[in-house]
Amino acid sequence: MIGVLVMNASLYSVTYWYILKAGRRIQGALGKEAASTRAAHRSSKTLMLFVAAFAFQWWAAALLGAWQLIATPPFLIFLGAATFSNIGGILNGSIYVIIQRKRVQEKQAANEGTASVPRQVALTVNSFKQAPPNGSGKNDKK
């Protein structure tokens, strides 16, 4: 169990490092305001959420495994390992909610920055633009 924890933490760390390295390289080539740089930073932050959730979920099992190598662990450690190892769905659901909230906030910020006309007016104008010229969509001339 300890090996799995160490291996996953190592692989996530290496992946995070490569994403940051690629983001810096792109930033150097394209400038600070590059969309790809922002996307690389956003994805690396999201990745760190999963790393934190993984560490939070499996720390007690790693402690239990290490303790068992030395002596018989107390019952509280067994309970902690059983509890924390089974909360993965809650943690992943929480991360999903965080990611969705960020997406909604980004979309709202993008809409506020580009929309100079109120949304209801824009929808009304767009609906008139899409209507057929004679109202029926068919050519009334014979």
XYZ file of N, CA and C in Angstrom:
426
model
N 0.817 -1.191 0.000
C 0.000 0.000 0.000
C 0.865 1.260 0.000
N 1.938 1.234 0.756
C 2.823 2.394 0.811
C 3.469 2.620 -0.550
N 3.832 1.519 -1.208
C 4.431 1.623 -2.537
C 3.485 2.259 -3.538
N 2.215 1.892 -3.478
C 1.217 2.471 -4.383
C 1.068 3.967 -4.124
N 1.021 4.346 -2.855
C 0.904 5.764 -2.507
C 2.108 6.551 -3.013
N 3.295 6.023 -2.785
C 4.514 6.703 -3.220
C 4.577 6.769 -4.739
N 4.233 5.678 -5.412
C 4.278 5.650 -6.872
C 3.280 6.637 -7.481
N 2.054 6.642 -6.999
C 1.050 7.579 -7.528
C 1.435 9.022 -7.249
N 1.911 9.297 -6.043
C 2.329 10.667 -5.728
C 3.496 11.086 -6.619
N 4.409 10.180 -6.875
C 5.547 10.485 -7.746
C 5.095 10.752 -9.177
N 4.237 9.903 -9.696
C 3.770 10.084 -11.072
C 2.949 11.361 -11.229
N 2.094 11.665 -10.258
C 1.340 12.916 -10.317
C 2.289 14.112 -10.246
N 3.300 14.019 -9.418
C 4.259 15.124 -9.296
C 5.032 15.333 -10.590
N 5.455 14.249 -11.219
C 6.175 14.360 -12.490
C 5.268 14.945 -13.562
N 4.030 14.499 -13.603
C 3.078 15.039 -14.578
C 2.856 16.526 -14.348
N 2.679 16.916 -13.093
C 2.503 18.328 -12.751
C 3.725 19.132 -13.189
N 4.915 18.592 -12.949
C 6.143 19.291 -13.312
C 6.226 19.483 -14.824
N 5.881 18.440 -15.606
C 5.912 18.559 -17.056
C 4.884 19.567 -17.567
N 3.723 19.610 -16.960
C 2.714 20.585 -17.384
C 3.208 22.000 -17.110
N 3.772 22.227 -15.936
C 4.306 23.552 -15.636
C 5.461 23.919 -16.560
N 6.328 22.969 -16.849
C 7.462 23.205 -17.733
C 6.976 23.580 -19.136
N 5.993 22.852 -19.639
C 5.439 23.149 -20.957
C 4.751 24.515 -20.951
N 4.065 24.825 -19.869
C 3.412 26.134 -19.762
C 4.419 27.268 -19.768
N 5.524 27.094 -19.073
C 6.571 28.131 -19.075
C 7.200 28.277 -20.451
N 7.411 27.156 -21.136
C 7.999 27.200 -22.473
C 7.063 27.937 -23.436
N 5.789 27.637 -23.352
C 4.812 28.310 -24.221
C 4.720 29.790 -23.863
N 4.754 30.075 -22.559
C 4.687 31.459 -22.116
C 5.886 32.246 -22.630
N 7.047 31.626 -22.627
C 8.239 32.294 -23.143
C 8.134 32.573 -24.632
N 7.497 31.664 -25.359
C 7.381 31.831 -26.803
C 6.252 32.780 -27.194
N 5.143 32.736 -26.478
C 3.967 33.490 -26.892
C 3.659 34.700 -26.029
N 4.245 34.784 -24.853
C 3.962 35.909 -23.973
C 3.091 35.506 -22.802
N 2.926 36.429 -21.880
C 2.223 36.138 -20.634
C 0.730 35.909 -20.828
N 0.136 36.475 -21.839
C -1.314 36.408 -21.996
C -1.758 35.299 -22.944
N -0.898 34.351 -23.202
C -1.259 33.272 -24.119
C -2.361 32.406 -23.507
N -3.335 32.082 -24.301
C -4.447 31.244 -23.821
C -3.952 29.857 -23.448
N -2.972 29.365 -24.185
C -2.453 28.035 -23.874
C -1.719 28.025 -22.537
N -1.099 29.135 -22.176
C -0.432 29.229 -20.875
C -1.452 29.180 -19.760
N -2.523 29.931 -19.910
C -3.586 29.911 -18.902
C -4.209 28.528 -18.802
N -4.377 27.859 -19.935
C -4.957 26.515 -19.921
C -4.022 25.527 -19.225
N -2.713 25.674 -19.442
C -1.748 24.780 -18.789
C -1.756 24.995 -17.280
N -1.824 26.230 -16.845
C -1.880 26.505 -15.407
C -3.182 25.989 -14.801
N -4.274 26.172 -15.510
C -5.573 25.705 -15.029
C -5.589 24.179 -14.915
N -5.031 23.499 -15.905
C -5.017 22.034 -15.846
C -4.077 21.528 -14.753
N -2.971 22.219 -14.526
C -2.076 21.776 -13.453
C -2.703 22.002 -12.086
N -3.453 23.070 -11.916
C -4.155 23.291 -10.649
C -5.245 22.242 -10.438
N -5.940 21.885 -11.498
C -6.958 20.848 -11.399
C -6.318 19.511 -11.053
N -5.179 19.237 -11.657
C -4.461 18.004 -11.340
C -4.078 17.968 -9.873
N -3.673 19.079 -9.325
C -3.291 19.120 -7.915
C -4.493 18.860 -7.000
N -5.684 19.204 -7.435
C -6.876 18.852 -6.654
C -7.002 17.334 -6.526
N -6.760 16.635 -7.622
C -6.841 15.179 -7.582
C -5.721 14.570 -6.742
N -4.537 15.169 -6.795
C -3.429 14.690 -5.963
C -3.769 14.865 -4.486
N -4.306 16.027 -4.145
C -4.673 16.278 -2.748
C -5.772 15.312 -2.292
N -6.753 15.070 -3.156
C -7.826 14.127 -2.799
C -7.269 12.715 -2.623
N -6.355 12.330 -3.488
C -5.750 11.009 -3.372
C -4.980 10.876 -2.063
N -4.173 11.876 -1.746
C -3.395 11.827 -0.501
C -4.321 11.821 0.713
N -5.383 12.624 0.680
C -6.332 12.669 1.787
C -7.059 11.340 1.954
N -7.339 10.681 0.832
C -8.072 9.415 0.885
C -7.201 8.275 1.400
N -5.926 8.231 1.049
C -5.117 7.056 1.324
C -4.056 7.237 2.395
N -3.986 8.390 3.066
C -2.944 8.584 4.078
C -3.094 7.597 5.233
N -4.321 7.326 5.640
C -4.540 6.437 6.781
C -4.160 4.992 6.434
N -4.428 4.572 5.200
C -4.046 3.220 4.796
C -2.525 3.089 4.731
N -1.847 4.135 4.260
C -0.383 4.100 4.250
C 0.171 4.055 5.673
N -0.439 4.822 6.569
C -0.021 4.797 7.971
C -0.259 3.417 8.579
N -1.383 2.817 8.266
C -1.692 1.472 8.753
C -0.659 0.460 8.252
N -0.328 0.533 6.967
C 0.662 -0.378 6.407
C 2.028 -0.208 7.042
N 2.434 1.050 7.254
C 3.737 1.298 7.885
C 3.734 0.826 9.335
N 2.631 1.058 10.023
C 2.539 0.662 11.427
C 2.570 -0.861 11.580
N 1.928 -1.555 10.644
C 1.894 -3.018 10.702
C 3.271 -3.635 10.487
N 4.157 -2.921 9.815
C 5.516 -3.426 9.652
C 6.272 -3.440 10.978
N 5.908 -2.523 11.861
C 6.615 -2.380 13.136
C 5.914 -3.144 14.251
N 4.634 -2.938 14.400
C 3.869 -3.540 15.495
C 2.398 -3.594 15.094
N 1.586 -4.138 15.986
C 0.141 -4.181 15.756
C -0.434 -2.783 16.014
N -1.099 -2.214 15.009
C -1.632 -0.855 15.185
C -2.859 -0.844 16.091
N -3.144 0.297 16.695
C -4.364 0.406 17.492
C -5.615 0.326 16.604
N -6.728 0.020 17.234
C -7.989 -0.134 16.504
C -8.402 1.166 15.823
N -8.056 2.303 16.390
C -8.399 3.600 15.805
C -7.748 3.772 14.425
N -6.552 3.240 14.253
C -5.885 3.315 12.947
C -6.646 2.462 11.924
N -7.135 1.295 12.340
C -7.966 0.469 11.452
C -9.221 1.226 11.034
N -9.857 1.871 11.991
C -11.067 2.639 11.669
C -10.762 3.790 10.722
N -9.653 4.468 10.990
C -9.264 5.572 10.105
C -8.991 5.096 8.692
N -8.283 3.981 8.569
C -7.986 3.444 7.238
C -9.265 3.029 6.519
N -10.181 2.394 7.241
C -11.439 1.975 6.624
C -12.291 3.170 6.220
N -12.301 4.188 7.053
C -13.118 5.369 6.769
C -12.561 6.165 5.594
N -11.285 6.515 5.677
C -10.712 7.377 4.647
C -10.581 6.681 3.296
N -10.366 5.389 3.283
C -10.238 4.701 1.998
C -11.581 4.567 1.278
N -12.674 4.762 1.982
C -13.994 4.636 1.366
C -14.665 5.970 1.046
N -13.971 7.062 1.197
C -14.585 8.359 0.904
C -14.165 8.900 -0.462
N -13.650 8.038 -1.314
C -13.197 8.474 -2.631
C -14.308 9.093 -3.466
N -15.495 8.529 -3.406
C -16.613 9.076 -4.179
C -16.995 10.472 -3.725
N -16.959 10.690 -2.429
C -17.272 12.022 -1.898
C -16.214 13.026 -2.346
N -14.952 12.620 -2.263
C -13.872 13.521 -2.667
C -13.936 13.827 -4.163
N -14.140 12.810 -4.982
C -14.235 13.040 -6.425
C -15.463 13.878 -6.777
N -16.564 13.664 -6.069
C -17.747 14.509 -6.279
C -17.483 15.953 -5.903
N -16.750 16.154 -4.829
C -16.396 17.518 -4.416
C -15.513 18.190 -5.460
N -14.568 17.455 -5.994
C -13.700 18.016 -7.037
C -14.511 18.345 -8.284
N -15.454 17.486 -8.631
C -16.325 17.748 -9.778
C -17.102 19.050 -9.584
N -17.645 19.249 -8.394
C -18.400 20.474 -8.108
C -17.475 21.684 -8.216
N -16.273 21.593 -7.695
C -15.322 22.705 -7.775
C -15.004 23.039 -9.227
N -14.752 22.018 -10.033
C -14.429 22.244 -11.444
C -15.616 22.869 -12.177
N -16.819 22.380 -11.919
C -17.993 22.935 -12.586
C -18.238 24.384 -12.185
N -18.036 24.702 -10.909
C -18.192 26.098 -10.470
C -17.195 27.007 -11.172
N -15.961 26.538 -11.322
C -14.956 27.339 -12.030
C -15.356 27.551 -13.471
N -15.885 26.522 -14.124
C -16.324 26.676 -15.514
C -17.445 27.689 -15.641
N -18.403 27.624 -14.734
C -19.523 28.565 -14.773
C -19.018 29.988 -14.558
N -18.116 30.170 -13.601
C -17.561 31.497 -13.338
C -16.793 32.019 -14.545
N -16.033 31.157 -15.214
C -15.286 31.584 -16.395
C -16.219 31.972 -17.528
N -17.299 31.205 -17.712
C -18.260 31.542 -18.762
C -18.957 32.858 -18.459
N -19.314 33.080 -17.190
C -19.958 34.332 -16.820
C -19.007 35.496 -17.018
N -17.751 35.325 -16.664
C -16.767 36.387 -16.850
C -16.565 36.681 -18.333
N -16.551 35.638 -19.164
C -16.405 35.839 -20.602
C -17.626 36.539 -21.178
N -18.818 36.182 -20.706
C -20.038 36.821 -21.199
C -20.120 38.275 -20.761
N -19.679 38.557 -19.546
C -19.714 39.934 -19.069
C -18.711 40.800 -19.804
N -17.591 40.235 -20.175
C -16.558 41.001 -20.852
C -16.886 41.297 -22.297
N -17.662 40.454 -22.974
C -17.931 40.636 -24.392
C -19.321 41.180 -24.671
N -20.227 41.040 -23.734
C -21.610 41.455 -23.986
C -21.797 42.912 -23.587
N -22.028 43.764 -24.583
C -22.323 45.159 -24.279
C -23.825 45.406 -24.264
N -24.602 44.467 -24.795
C -26.055 44.555 -24.832
C -26.599 43.566 -23.805
N -27.639 43.941 -23.052
C -28.217 42.978 -22.117
C -28.634 41.691 -22.829
N -28.533 40.579 -22.130
C -28.762 39.268 -22.730
C -30.176 39.130 -23.305
N -31.195 39.631 -22.611
C -32.566 39.483 -23.096
C -32.757 40.244 -24.406
N -32.180 41.426 -24.513
C -32.278 42.200 -25.751
C -31.549 41.472 -26.874
N -30.371 40.932 -26.584
C -29.608 40.214 -27.603
C -30.370 38.989 -28.094
N -31.027 38.278 -27.195
C -31.807 37.116 -27.608
C -32.987 37.522 -28.479
N -33.641 38.627 -28.143
C -34.771 39.100 -28.935
C -34.308 39.501 -30.327
N -33.212 40.224 -30.419
C -32.691 40.648 -31.717
C -32.284 39.430 -32.536
N -31.631 38.469 -31.913
C -31.210 37.268 -32.635
C -32.406 36.455 -33.121
N -33.488 36.434 -32.369
C -34.651 35.666 -32.812
C -35.295 36.315 -34.034
N -35.233 37.647 -34.147
C -35.770 38.307 -35.337
C -34.865 38.061 -36.541
N -33.569 37.966 -36.305
C -32.644 37.729 -37.403
C -32.829 36.346 -38.001
N -33.262 35.380 -37.204
C -33.383 34.023 -37.679
C -34.757 33.718 -38.288
N -35.710 34.625 -38.178
C -37.043 34.395 -38.721
C -36.988 34.505 -40.250
N -37.778 33.698 -40.945
C -37.824 33.774 -42.411
C -38.382 35.133 -42.839
N -38.007 35.618 -44.011
C -38.420 36.959 -44.427
C -39.926 37.134 -44.561
N -40.672 36.116 -45.008
C -42.114 36.288 -45.162
C -42.895 35.666 -44.006
N -42.231 35.178 -43.008
C -42.908 34.677 -41.815
C -43.248 33.208 -41.858
N -43.424 32.619 -43.022
C -43.812 31.208 -43.076
C -42.644 30.298 -43.447
N -41.654 30.865 -44.044
C -40.519 30.056 -44.453
C -40.692 29.478 -45.844
N -41.860 29.675 -46.440
C -42.106 29.164 -47.783
C -42.277 30.342 -48.732
N -42.040 30.097 -49.945
C -42.218 31.135 -50.955
C -43.687 31.179 -51.345
N -44.352 32.330 -51.085
C -45.792 32.444 -51.360
C -46.094 32.691 -52.823
N -45.113 33.072 -53.631
C -45.350 33.345 -55.049
C -45.511 32.033 -55.808
N -46.422 32.071 -56.800
C -46.643 30.874 -57.613
C -46.242 31.083 -59.015
